[in-house]
XYZ file of C-alpha atoms in Angstrom:
705
model
C 35.824 0.473 18.427
C 36.234 -3.185 19.392
C 36.671 -5.958 16.831
C 33.299 -7.492 17.784
C 31.517 -4.185 17.319
C 33.215 -3.658 13.938
C 32.148 -7.115 12.761
C 28.540 -6.482 13.795
C 28.549 -3.056 12.114
C 29.931 -4.454 8.831
C 27.676 -7.527 8.948
C 24.536 -5.329 8.948
C 25.989 -2.918 6.436
C 26.918 -5.616 3.885
C 23.928 -7.949 4.472
C 20.771 -5.784 4.417
C 18.257 -8.184 5.985
C 15.344 -5.858 5.308
C 15.517 -6.738 1.591
C 13.942 -10.143 2.356
C 10.941 -8.532 3.944
C 10.582 -5.996 1.133
C 10.619 -8.763 -1.456
C 7.905 -10.696 0.417
C 5.663 -7.610 0.421
C 5.696 -7.254 -3.359
C 2.438 -8.097 -5.130
C 4.044 -10.673 -7.379
C 5.371 -12.747 -4.473
C 2.107 -14.751 -4.316
C 2.833 -15.880 -7.895
C 6.249 -17.305 -7.078
C 4.920 -20.662 -5.810
C 2.665 -21.417 -8.818
C 5.314 -20.186 -11.250
C 7.965 -22.350 -9.644
C 5.606 -25.330 -9.623
C 4.858 -24.791 -13.310
C 8.566 -24.623 -14.211
C 9.336 -27.795 -12.248
C 6.347 -29.572 -13.825
C 7.438 -28.680 -17.345
C 10.999 -29.751 -16.566
C 9.865 -33.123 -15.239
C 7.391 -34.002 -17.976
C 9.487 -32.425 -20.689
C 12.154 -35.034 -19.982
C 9.832 -38.082 -19.879
C 6.987 -37.326 -22.286
C 7.848 -37.843 -25.950
C 7.313 -34.771 -28.120
C 6.502 -32.565 -25.157
C 7.960 -29.456 -26.791
C 6.908 -30.289 -30.386
C 5.028 -27.642 -32.360
C 1.959 -29.896 -32.660
C 1.812 -30.411 -28.926
C 2.233 -26.721 -28.178
C -0.413 -25.798 -30.780
C -2.896 -28.230 -29.271
C -2.033 -26.901 -25.788
C -2.666 -23.318 -26.830
C -6.144 -24.212 -28.106
C -6.978 -25.983 -24.814
C -5.538 -23.034 -22.899
C -7.975 -20.700 -24.617
C -10.936 -22.878 -23.636
C -9.999 -23.789 -20.075
C -8.484 -20.332 -19.550
C -11.798 -18.554 -20.231
C -13.515 -20.717 -17.626
C -10.743 -20.090 -15.133
C -10.956 -16.333 -15.720
C -14.681 -16.496 -15.132
C -14.166 -18.395 -11.906
C -11.471 -15.861 -10.924
C -13.951 -12.997 -11.239
C -16.446 -14.822 -9.025
C -13.843 -15.835 -6.411
C -12.354 -12.339 -6.286
C -15.828 -11.107 -5.336
C -15.952 -13.633 -2.517
C -18.094 -16.299 -4.187
C -17.733 -19.629 -6.024
C -19.464 -21.186 -9.028
C -19.649 -24.985 -9.114
C -21.982 -24.997 -12.127
C -19.300 -24.022 -14.701
C -19.066 -27.576 -16.066
C -22.770 -27.886 -16.611
C -23.008 -24.402 -18.122
C -20.155 -25.331 -20.427
C -22.014 -28.485 -21.553
C -25.178 -26.498 -22.282
C -23.170 -23.904 -24.266
C -21.606 -26.612 -26.356
C -25.017 -28.185 -26.970
C -26.648 -24.942 -28.079
C -23.689 -24.034 -30.304
C -23.438 -27.428 -32.037
C -27.162 -27.677 -32.592
C -27.412 -24.182 -33.968
C -24.277 -24.260 -36.157
C -24.507 -27.874 -37.356
C -28.236 -28.564 -37.492
C -29.904 -25.169 -37.913
C -27.069 -23.741 -40.027
C -26.919 -20.515 -38.059
C -24.505 -17.782 -39.082
C -21.428 -17.165 -36.977
C -22.957 -14.092 -35.337
C -26.253 -15.798 -34.555
C -24.528 -18.817 -33.039
C -22.253 -16.649 -30.942
C -25.103 -14.480 -29.655
C -27.218 -17.547 -28.794
C -24.345 -19.140 -26.927
C -23.535 -15.954 -24.995
C -27.238 -15.427 -24.305
C -27.360 -18.865 -22.686
C -24.409 -17.806 -20.512
C -26.251 -14.653 -19.471
C -29.303 -16.651 -18.466
C -27.337 -19.217 -16.440
C -25.243 -16.529 -14.783
C -28.263 -14.372 -14.046
C -29.910 -17.301 -12.218
C -26.824 -17.852 -10.083
C -26.308 -14.157 -9.550
C -29.907 -13.507 -8.555
C -29.935 -16.333 -6.029
C -26.536 -15.461 -4.531
C -26.432 -11.691 -4.996
C -30.004 -10.542 -4.429
C -31.521 -13.408 -2.394
C -28.239 -13.783 -0.472
C -28.172 -17.566 -0.669
C -24.979 -19.510 0.051
C -22.845 -19.600 -3.091
C -21.523 -23.113 -2.556
C -24.934 -24.789 -2.084
C -26.683 -22.594 -4.628
C -24.270 -23.335 -7.487
C -24.172 -26.997 -6.478
C -27.940 -27.106 -7.028
C -27.752 -25.240 -10.354
C -24.979 -27.633 -11.406
C -27.494 -30.491 -11.004
C -30.247 -28.538 -12.763
C -28.106 -27.482 -15.753
C -26.607 -30.978 -16.076
C -30.042 -32.593 -15.927
C -31.266 -30.222 -18.659
C -28.347 -31.293 -20.822
C -28.907 -34.978 -20.153
C -32.585 -34.649 -21.130
C -31.998 -32.791 -24.416
C -28.710 -34.282 -25.665
C -29.980 -37.798 -26.602
C -32.672 -36.278 -28.852
C -30.250 -34.109 -30.886
C -26.951 -35.966 -30.728
C -27.518 -37.876 -33.991
C -28.426 -34.749 -35.894
C -25.378 -32.945 -34.546
C -22.975 -35.734 -35.575
C -24.492 -36.209 -39.059
C -24.489 -32.490 -39.888
C -21.791 -29.863 -40.299
C -21.528 -26.076 -40.065
C -21.484 -23.778 -43.085
C -19.591 -20.756 -41.710
C -16.033 -19.823 -42.805
C -15.673 -17.578 -39.733
C -16.654 -20.477 -37.486
C -14.109 -22.723 -39.181
C -11.457 -20.023 -38.931
C -12.062 -19.782 -35.189
C -11.695 -23.523 -34.777
C -8.816 -24.287 -37.199
C -7.336 -20.990 -38.392
C -4.199 -19.243 -37.207
C -3.162 -15.642 -36.571
C 0.534 -15.029 -36.909
C 1.192 -18.707 -36.461
C -0.975 -19.218 -33.343
C -4.508 -20.608 -33.195
C -7.224 -18.030 -33.690
C -8.988 -19.002 -30.487
C -5.788 -18.489 -28.493
C -5.223 -15.051 -30.045
C -8.783 -14.016 -29.129
C -8.233 -15.430 -25.630
C -5.074 -13.321 -25.170
C -7.032 -10.187 -26.071
C -9.825 -11.062 -23.632
C -7.326 -11.828 -20.871
C -5.668 -8.430 -21.340
C -9.032 -6.676 -21.181
C -9.985 -8.504 -18.000
C -6.565 -7.697 -16.487
C -7.147 -3.993 -17.170
C -10.642 -4.140 -15.737
C -9.526 -5.876 -12.545
C -6.452 -3.749 -11.976
C -7.370 -0.350 -13.420
C -11.108 0.020 -13.738
C -13.562 1.047 -11.021
C -15.546 -2.140 -11.498
C -12.490 -4.257 -10.729
C -11.795 -2.290 -7.583
C -15.379 -2.856 -6.478
C -15.042 -6.586 -7.029
C -11.958 -6.684 -4.808
C -13.620 -4.502 -2.206
C -16.714 -6.750 -2.079
C -14.579 -9.871 -1.856
C -12.239 -8.430 0.765
C -14.796 -6.927 3.124
C -18.398 -7.051 2.042
C -19.845 -4.943 4.831
C -17.122 -2.280 4.459
C -17.803 -2.191 0.736
C -21.472 -1.631 1.440
C -20.669 1.153 3.916
C -18.468 2.760 1.267
C -21.428 3.034 -1.054
C -20.810 0.058 -3.331
C -23.867 -1.798 -4.615
C -22.789 -5.170 -3.259
C -25.759 -7.162 -4.554
C -25.434 -5.939 -8.107
C -21.669 -6.440 -8.045
C -22.108 -10.073 -7.008
C -24.878 -10.538 -9.599
C -22.705 -9.167 -12.403
C -19.731 -11.326 -11.353
C -21.772 -14.512 -11.839
C -23.145 -13.248 -15.170
C -19.627 -12.462 -16.414
C -18.408 -15.843 -15.262
C -21.119 -17.731 -17.154
C -20.642 -15.593 -20.260
C -16.934 -16.506 -20.319
C -17.805 -20.176 -19.750
C -20.286 -20.029 -22.669
C -17.630 -18.422 -24.860
C -15.273 -21.219 -23.902
C -17.960 -23.696 -25.022
C -18.243 -21.873 -28.315
C -14.494 -22.168 -28.861
C -14.590 -25.857 -27.969
C -17.423 -26.538 -30.399
C -15.576 -24.791 -33.230
C -12.424 -26.856 -32.571
C -13.939 -30.306 -31.926
C -17.205 -30.123 -33.923
C -19.006 -32.716 -31.794
C -19.727 -33.597 -28.180
C -20.071 -36.647 -25.924
C -22.617 -37.206 -23.238
C -20.036 -36.556 -20.508
C -18.915 -33.191 -21.915
C -17.979 -30.794 -19.087
C -17.936 -33.517 -16.440
C -15.101 -32.876 -14.008
C -14.463 -29.388 -15.363
C -15.208 -27.948 -11.920
C -12.281 -29.885 -10.448
C -9.898 -28.667 -13.129
C -11.059 -25.040 -12.795
C -10.911 -24.985 -9.014
C -7.458 -26.556 -9.038
C -6.228 -23.976 -11.546
C -7.629 -20.995 -9.654
C -6.559 -22.019 -6.155
C -3.147 -23.235 -7.296
C -2.645 -20.001 -9.151
C -3.184 -18.045 -5.941
C -6.798 -16.908 -6.260
C -7.951 -16.779 -2.656
C -10.980 -18.805 -1.651
C -11.760 -16.071 0.855
C -12.091 -13.429 -1.872
C -10.388 -10.096 -2.397
C -7.172 -11.492 -3.838
C -6.265 -12.689 -7.290
C -5.097 -11.682 -10.777
C -5.246 -12.734 -14.411
C -1.567 -13.739 -14.397
C -2.144 -16.103 -11.489
C -5.155 -17.593 -13.196
C -3.159 -18.230 -16.339
C -0.352 -19.948 -14.444
C -2.856 -22.233 -12.740
C -4.477 -23.006 -16.104
C -1.201 -24.005 -17.686
C -0.290 -26.167 -14.689
C -3.529 -28.130 -14.881
C -3.359 -28.574 -18.651
C 0.296 -29.643 -18.630
C -0.353 -32.103 -15.804
C -3.506 -33.582 -17.402
C -2.100 -33.855 -20.907
C 1.168 -35.342 -19.696
C -0.604 -37.979 -17.615
C -2.762 -38.853 -20.653
C 0.357 -39.102 -22.830
C 1.816 -41.514 -20.287
C -1.376 -43.602 -20.504
C -2.416 -42.876 -16.932
C -6.088 -43.898 -16.484
C -8.687 -41.147 -16.200
C -9.649 -41.903 -12.558
C -6.008 -41.716 -11.548
C -5.721 -38.399 -13.385
C -8.659 -36.980 -11.447
C -7.217 -38.408 -8.211
C -3.969 -36.533 -8.791
C -5.850 -33.346 -9.631
C -7.872 -33.744 -6.404
C -4.738 -34.131 -4.377
C -3.196 -31.046 -5.998
C -6.397 -29.116 -5.236
C -6.331 -30.289 -1.606
C -2.695 -29.224 -1.219
C -3.440 -25.886 -2.884
C -6.364 -25.181 -0.536
C -4.195 -26.044 2.451
C -1.461 -23.659 1.320
C -3.980 -20.921 0.549
C -5.700 -21.186 3.935
C -2.421 -21.299 5.870
C -0.887 -18.430 3.939
C -3.888 -16.158 4.274
C -4.136 -16.909 7.995
C -0.432 -16.443 8.775
C 0.725 -14.026 6.083
C 0.641 -10.958 8.323
C 2.579 -12.748 11.064
C 5.189 -14.021 8.686
C 5.683 -10.693 7.000
C 5.756 -8.860 10.318
C 8.478 -11.143 11.636
C 10.554 -10.842 8.503
C 9.893 -7.278 7.465
C 11.096 -5.587 10.672
C 14.881 -5.809 10.333
C 16.846 -3.887 12.968
C 20.322 -2.638 12.121
C 23.373 -1.753 14.205
C 23.279 1.793 15.610
C 25.595 3.241 18.225
C 24.223 6.359 19.925
C 26.668 9.170 20.778
C 27.188 10.323 24.330
C 24.176 12.295 25.503
C 24.457 16.040 26.147
C 24.418 16.637 29.875
C 21.179 17.622 31.579
C 22.904 18.188 34.948
C 22.199 21.353 36.953
C 23.969 24.382 35.560
C 24.038 23.066 31.985
C 21.941 24.668 29.220
C 19.989 21.411 29.045
C 19.417 21.177 32.788
C 15.994 19.765 33.715
C 13.639 22.455 34.990
C 9.942 23.303 35.411
C 9.664 26.308 33.147
C 6.693 24.750 31.348
C 4.663 23.850 34.388
C 2.592 27.063 34.339
C 1.947 27.405 30.576
C -1.415 28.599 29.403
C -3.814 26.230 27.704
C -5.691 26.379 24.388
C -8.362 23.891 23.332
C -8.176 21.690 26.439
C -10.088 18.475 25.761
C -11.010 19.721 22.272
C -7.754 19.302 20.382
C -6.735 15.846 19.276
C -3.622 15.252 17.191
C -2.376 18.853 16.984
C 1.181 18.093 15.789
C 2.112 21.594 14.584
C 0.905 25.205 14.892
C 1.243 28.260 12.677
C -0.177 31.804 12.373
C -1.319 33.914 9.447
C -1.023 37.708 9.074
C -4.334 38.254 10.887
C -2.921 36.423 13.950
C -5.234 33.489 13.374
C -3.930 30.173 14.680
C -3.907 27.001 12.506
C -3.383 23.423 13.582
C -4.347 19.957 12.456
C -6.522 17.265 14.028
C -6.576 13.507 14.026
C -9.839 13.674 12.023
C -8.027 15.203 9.065
C -9.236 18.778 9.640
C -7.274 22.001 9.620
C -8.655 24.045 12.511
C -8.466 27.837 12.644
C -8.661 29.678 15.974
C -9.643 33.321 16.193
C -7.502 35.853 18.144
C -6.931 37.216 20.654
C -7.937 34.487 23.148
C -8.111 31.558 20.687
C -11.210 30.084 22.304
C -13.352 30.098 19.141
C -12.425 27.719 16.326
C -13.705 26.581 12.968
C -12.818 23.946 10.418
C -10.772 25.863 7.874
C -10.368 22.890 5.536
C -10.827 19.130 5.551
C -7.967 17.171 4.021
C -8.128 13.731 5.621
C -5.228 11.706 6.855
C -3.086 13.119 9.670
C -1.966 16.744 9.082
C 1.575 17.260 10.432
C 4.077 20.049 9.649
C 2.807 23.339 8.165
C 4.266 26.457 6.506
C 2.969 29.590 4.745
C 4.373 30.466 1.330
C 4.880 33.945 -0.117
C 1.250 34.141 -1.264
C -0.162 33.052 2.110
C -1.039 29.584 0.927
C -0.827 27.039 3.720
C 1.423 24.088 2.821
C 0.831 20.939 4.864
C 2.468 17.508 5.144
C -0.206 14.835 5.464
C 0.862 11.406 6.686
C 0.061 8.703 4.168
C -1.149 11.196 1.585
C 1.708 13.542 0.646
C 2.114 17.316 0.409
C -1.009 19.516 0.238
C -1.791 23.190 -0.151
C -4.752 25.150 1.182
C -5.415 28.575 -0.337
C -6.496 31.560 1.831
C -10.050 30.765 0.712
C -9.831 27.188 2.019
C -9.411 25.418 -1.343
C -7.472 22.167 -0.932
C -4.962 21.087 -3.554
C -2.623 18.095 -3.718
C 0.854 19.271 -4.589
C 2.659 15.962 -4.744
C 2.438 12.414 -3.417
C 5.342 10.915 -5.340
C 9.032 11.440 -5.886
C 11.650 9.784 -8.016
C 12.225 6.104 -7.273
C 15.684 5.320 -5.859
C 17.732 2.996 -8.062
C 18.843 0.766 -5.183
C 15.372 0.169 -3.694
C 13.844 -3.285 -4.053
C 10.313 -1.950 -3.664
C 8.839 1.065 -5.404
C 9.583 3.857 -2.956
C 8.284 6.642 -5.211
C 4.994 6.917 -3.272
C 5.217 8.829 -0.007
C 4.215 7.119 3.235
C 4.987 9.617 5.959
C 5.493 13.218 4.843
C 6.375 14.891 8.131
C 7.486 18.533 8.221
C 7.982 21.205 5.578
C 9.395 24.682 4.988
C 9.670 27.103 2.067
C 12.956 28.030 0.363
C 13.532 31.655 -0.738
C 12.801 30.791 -4.404
C 9.395 29.267 -3.485
C 10.385 25.609 -3.599
C 9.039 23.465 -0.787
C 11.455 21.255 1.098
C 10.018 18.573 3.345
C 10.959 15.459 5.204
C 9.563 11.970 4.781
C 10.272 10.189 8.029
C 10.218 6.653 6.651
C 9.593 4.886 3.354
C 8.976 1.478 5.006
C 6.311 2.109 7.632
C 3.020 3.910 7.999
C 2.466 6.577 10.648
C 0.897 4.181 13.150
C 3.976 1.928 12.906
C 6.475 4.614 13.908
C 7.763 2.419 16.761
C 8.749 -0.270 14.266
C 10.902 2.285 12.452
C 12.437 3.237 15.799
C 13.186 -0.432 16.489
C 14.956 -0.723 13.145
C 16.833 2.608 13.488
C 18.074 2.357 9.923
C 18.154 5.050 7.260
C 14.576 4.728 6.022
C 13.877 8.450 5.597
C 14.625 11.205 3.112
C 14.487 14.913 2.381
C 12.406 15.869 -0.705
C 11.985 19.134 -2.597
C 8.950 20.117 -4.650
C 8.866 22.982 -7.121
C 5.271 24.387 -7.428
C 6.246 26.265 -10.605
C 7.281 23.182 -12.600
C 5.389 20.586 -10.582
C 8.551 18.510 -10.243
C 9.442 16.537 -7.137
C 12.791 14.916 -6.378
C 14.711 13.486 -3.475
C 17.558 15.588 -2.073
C 18.865 13.302 0.659
C 18.151 9.676 1.515
C 19.233 7.095 4.115
C 18.279 9.409 6.946
C 17.200 8.036 10.345
C 13.597 9.219 10.729
C 14.090 12.776 9.413
C 11.497 14.929 11.135
C 11.586 18.695 11.664
C 13.008 20.880 8.928
C 13.568 24.641 8.836
C 15.047 27.037 6.259
C 18.041 28.712 7.896
C 18.385 32.498 8.201
C 21.358 32.429 5.749
C 18.978 31.642 2.862
C 21.338 28.933 1.619
C 20.711 25.954 3.856
C 18.073 24.032 5.790
C 18.306 22.493 9.240
C 16.745 19.067 9.696
C 16.324 16.685 12.625
C 16.860 12.929 12.608
C 14.748 11.682 15.487
C 16.125 8.215 16.217
C 19.719 9.417 15.636
C 19.189 12.310 18.084
C 20.988 14.851 15.927
C 20.498 18.038 13.919
C 22.193 18.519 10.565
C 22.418 21.225 7.935
C 21.987 20.766 4.173
C 23.176 23.463 1.788
C 20.867 23.898 -1.192
C 22.723 26.967 -2.488
C 26.006 28.857 -2.097
C 29.645 27.652 -2.017
C 28.738 24.518 -0.053
C 25.823 23.533 -2.234
C 24.943 19.826 -1.896
C 26.916 19.330 1.322
C 25.644 18.090 4.701
C 27.168 19.283 7.980
C 26.490 18.192 11.549
C 25.075 20.856 13.872
C 24.150 19.071 17.099
C 25.065 15.506 18.094
C 24.012 13.496 21.116
C 20.737 15.178 22.023
C 19.252 13.712 25.212
C 15.917 13.195 23.468
C 14.333 12.650 20.098
C 14.184 15.883 18.034
C 11.022 16.815 16.210
C 10.057 20.160 14.607
C 12.470 23.074 14.203
C 11.308 26.687 13.830
C 12.849 30.151 13.759
C 13.104 32.353 16.821
C 12.817 36.170 16.846
C 16.471 36.734 17.839
C 17.975 34.804 14.872
C 18.222 31.481 16.715
C 16.066 28.361 16.429
C 13.552 26.500 18.556
C 13.659 22.695 18.685
C 11.135 20.297 20.149
C 12.204 17.036 21.767
C 9.212 14.708 21.633
C 10.673 12.241 24.118
C 13.755 11.272 26.059
C 16.400 8.626 25.472
C 16.655 5.673 27.858
C 19.792 3.640 28.618
C 18.049 0.330 27.883
C 16.992 1.369 24.372
C 20.356 3.007 23.644
C 22.098 -0.231 24.613
C 19.736 -2.388 22.548
C 20.553 -0.349 19.434
C 23.980 -1.975 19.489
C 22.338 -5.441 19.572
C 20.267 -5.797 16.367
C 19.878 -9.556 16.917
C 18.261 -8.934 20.261
C 15.839 -6.431 18.759
C 14.950 -8.803 15.925
C 14.094 -11.580 18.395
C 12.063 -9.132 20.431
C 10.060 -8.101 17.342
C 9.271 -11.750 16.499
C 8.642 -13.206 19.953
C 7.206 -10.350 22.034
C 3.910 -8.551 21.586
C 4.254 -5.011 20.326
C 3.039 -3.402 23.539
C 6.022 -4.951 25.333
C 8.727 -3.748 22.957
C 11.494 -1.389 23.942
C 10.572 1.895 22.303
C 11.339 5.600 22.670
C 9.965 7.239 25.781
C 7.505 9.879 24.575
C 6.082 10.759 27.998
C 8.506 13.598 28.717
C 9.159 16.380 26.234
C 11.340 19.434 26.109
C 11.922 22.624 24.093
C 15.355 24.018 23.547
C 16.857 26.992 21.709
C 20.125 26.849 19.786
C 22.118 29.142 17.526
C 23.664 28.788 14.052
C 26.743 27.050 15.461
C 24.683 24.412 17.245
C 25.243 25.799 20.702
C 22.314 25.117 23.027
C 21.296 28.384 24.736
C 18.402 27.323 26.943
C 15.866 24.562 27.547
C 12.261 24.433 28.722
C 10.952 21.380 30.560
C 7.793 20.182 32.188
C 9.474 17.869 34.634
C 6.274 16.600 36.170
C 4.648 15.995 32.786
C 1.423 17.670 33.918
C 0.917 20.243 31.160
C 2.883 18.931 28.145
C 4.219 15.408 28.533
C 4.993 15.233 24.793
C 6.083 18.121 22.560
C 6.242 17.730 18.808
C 6.356 21.381 17.739
C 6.492 24.958 18.938
C 6.063 28.319 17.207
C 7.073 31.774 18.445
C 4.527 34.443 17.607
C 4.557 38.037 18.895
C 6.380 37.293 22.125
C 4.583 34.029 22.971
C 5.750 30.471 22.432
C 3.003 28.106 21.378
C 3.502 24.360 22.152
C 2.016 21.327 20.417
C 2.024 17.592 21.125
C 0.403 15.088 18.790
C -0.628 12.877 21.715
C -1.749 15.784 23.904
C -5.319 17.095 24.202
C -4.324 20.728 24.396
C -1.971 23.435 23.152
C 0.290 25.444 25.457
C 1.238 29.109 25.555
C 4.327 30.533 27.237
C 5.124 34.304 27.279
C 8.808 34.847 26.441
C 10.701 37.424 28.436
C 12.622 39.837 26.251
C 11.180 38.521 22.989
C 10.119 40.907 20.232
C 6.335 41.387 20.775
C 5.824 42.256 17.085
C 7.809 39.379 15.542
C 5.898 37.163 13.137
C 7.562 34.169 11.511
C 6.264 34.774 7.989
C 7.805 38.258 8.044
C 11.203 36.706 8.552
C 10.683 34.689 5.359
C 8.846 37.118 3.037
C 9.022 40.511 4.752
C 6.174 42.608 6.101
C 3.148 43.319 3.961
C 0.993 46.420 4.175
C-alpha cells in the first residue's frame, strides 16, 4: 500500500464526514439559529443594560413571556396548519376590554370573567376559521379585514367605558393571585403558561390532532386524500389561536389592571417576528413549541433592552421589522434549498479498495455462459418487484410485489395467483419458521410475520441504538433478507441505516459500513444488533452446521460467516472475497451447498472511483443523480459454492434477455426459481441431478406427515 493511499484511508477513517450530514438532519437543527441568536442577544445586552440579570427584571420578563408566549403559541398553531392570523392584536385588545370591564366595573367572579374572555376568543376565532376554513378565503386578506373590524369595534366601545374601568377595581382574590401572586417563586401567570405550553407540545407532537395540523399545513390536498377533514382542522386552528390570544389578554389585565387606547397595536409585528425567527415556517407544516418560545424570548429581550436604553418606540418597531424581514428571508431560502444542502452534505463517500475480481475467463467456475437463456417463465408482465421466492409444504409459491402484496401461486403450473396478504411497503427476503409462519423483511417497515391463515403481524421495527451513532439508528430503514436459526430466533440483515430503499445508489456511492445484522427472538420479543459497520449486508442464510450464518455484503463483493453458537461463537470469518458482481440473496441447495445471486456486475470505472472519495463527493454535489457512477444491475448471475467458499458452478444470461437482474433464487424439488426485483417475471430452470423431492423447509425443520 502506497503512502498516499494510506493517508487517504486514515483520513476518512479518522474524520467521518458523514457526521456533519447526520447532524443537519436532526429535528433540532432548525432551532440552532434562533437559539444562537438568543444567546448572542443576551450576551450583548447583558453587558450594556444595567440590571439585565436582576431578579426584578427576570420576574417582569417572565410575566411578559406568559402573555406574549400565549399569542405566539396561537399563531404557531395557525401557521403550522398553513395559515396566518393578522388579527391577533385586535383580538387581544377586545379580550382586555371585556376582562377589565367585567372584573373592574361589573365585579364578575374569576370564573365568569375568564369564561367571558375565552368566549370572546371563540367568537373571533370562529369568524376567522369560518371564512378561511369553510369559505376558503385567503388567510392573509381575511385576517387583515378582521383586524380592522375588531380594532374598530374596540375603538368605538373603549372611550365609553375607559373612565369606569380606571376608577373601579376588581374584587377577586384569584384574579389578584393570577396577576401578582407567585408559585414556587415564579409568577403565577408564568407557571400556568408553562403548563399550557407543555400541553400544546404534547398535542402537536404526540396527538392525532397535532399530526393532522402538520399534514394540512404540509400538503393540504394530500391530507384531504388521506381522509382528514381539512376545513374543520383549519377552522379549529383559528379558534384555538384566538382562545390563546384571549387568555393572554386575561393575563395582561390581571397584571396591569388598566388599558390604553393603543393596547395591542403592533402586537402582530412582535408575534410574527417571534414565530418566523423561531423557525415556524410561513409555508406551513413545520414548527414546534420550543421554537416558538425561543422566538418569544428573543423579541421580548430585544424590545425590553431597547426600551431600557431609551430607544424611541418607532426605532424599536423599525428594528423588529428588519429582524422580521431577515427571518422571512432565511426561512424562504432554507425551505427552498434545504433538500439540496442536505443532499450535498449528507452523502459522504469513504475510501474503499476492492479486491481483485475472481476470474470469469473460459474454463473457470465463474466463466460467462448462457445457461439461463432458456429458462421458463412465471407471471410474465404480471409480476412487479418480486425480490424473493419461497414455497410452502403444499408446493405453493410465494413472492412479494411492489404494491406491498404477498402473492401466492398455485401448483403445478403456477399460472393462477391470489393475494395471500397485504402488508404494504416493499416485501423483500422471506423465510418459513417451524410453525409454517411466513417471515418477511419489508423495506422501510421492519420484520413482519404472516400466519398460514394470512394474518399479518409486525414482529419488530426497532433494535437497540448504537452508542456511537449521532442520529437515532434504532428504527429500521431497509430490512433486507432473513432466515431462521435452529432455536427459532430470526436473523436478518438491514442493508443501510442511512438511506431508504429508493436511495440504494447513494449507499453504493458512499460504500461505507452503514449496514448491520440483527436478531429477533419471537419468544421474548427482544431485538438486538449482532454485527454493525457492514457494507450493504444483503442475503443471509443459516448454514447447514446449525452454528453459523452466511451473509453477503453487496458493495464489498464478499461473503462472510458469523458464528452464533459453538466454539467460535461471536466470530466472523471470510468465505468468498472478490466476487465479480454484487451478491444478493443466499439460499440452501439440495446437495449441502449454497446458491448465491449476483444482482449486477462490477465495472472498472466504479471500482477505481471507490479509491477516490473526493471525486465521488464532487460527483454527488455537481452531477445529477441519473449521471452518477453506480453499480451495473443490468447483468445478473447465479453461482453455487460450498462450505469452504469454493465456487462450483455459475449460471449466466449473457444476452440479458430472460433475467438481466437476479436478486434471489430458490431450489425446490429439482427446479431453480429465479427472481429479480426490477424484472417483470420469474424464471424456472430444471437442475440436472438435483433431488426431485428436496424441499428447503425440510432441511431446516425436517419432514412433516
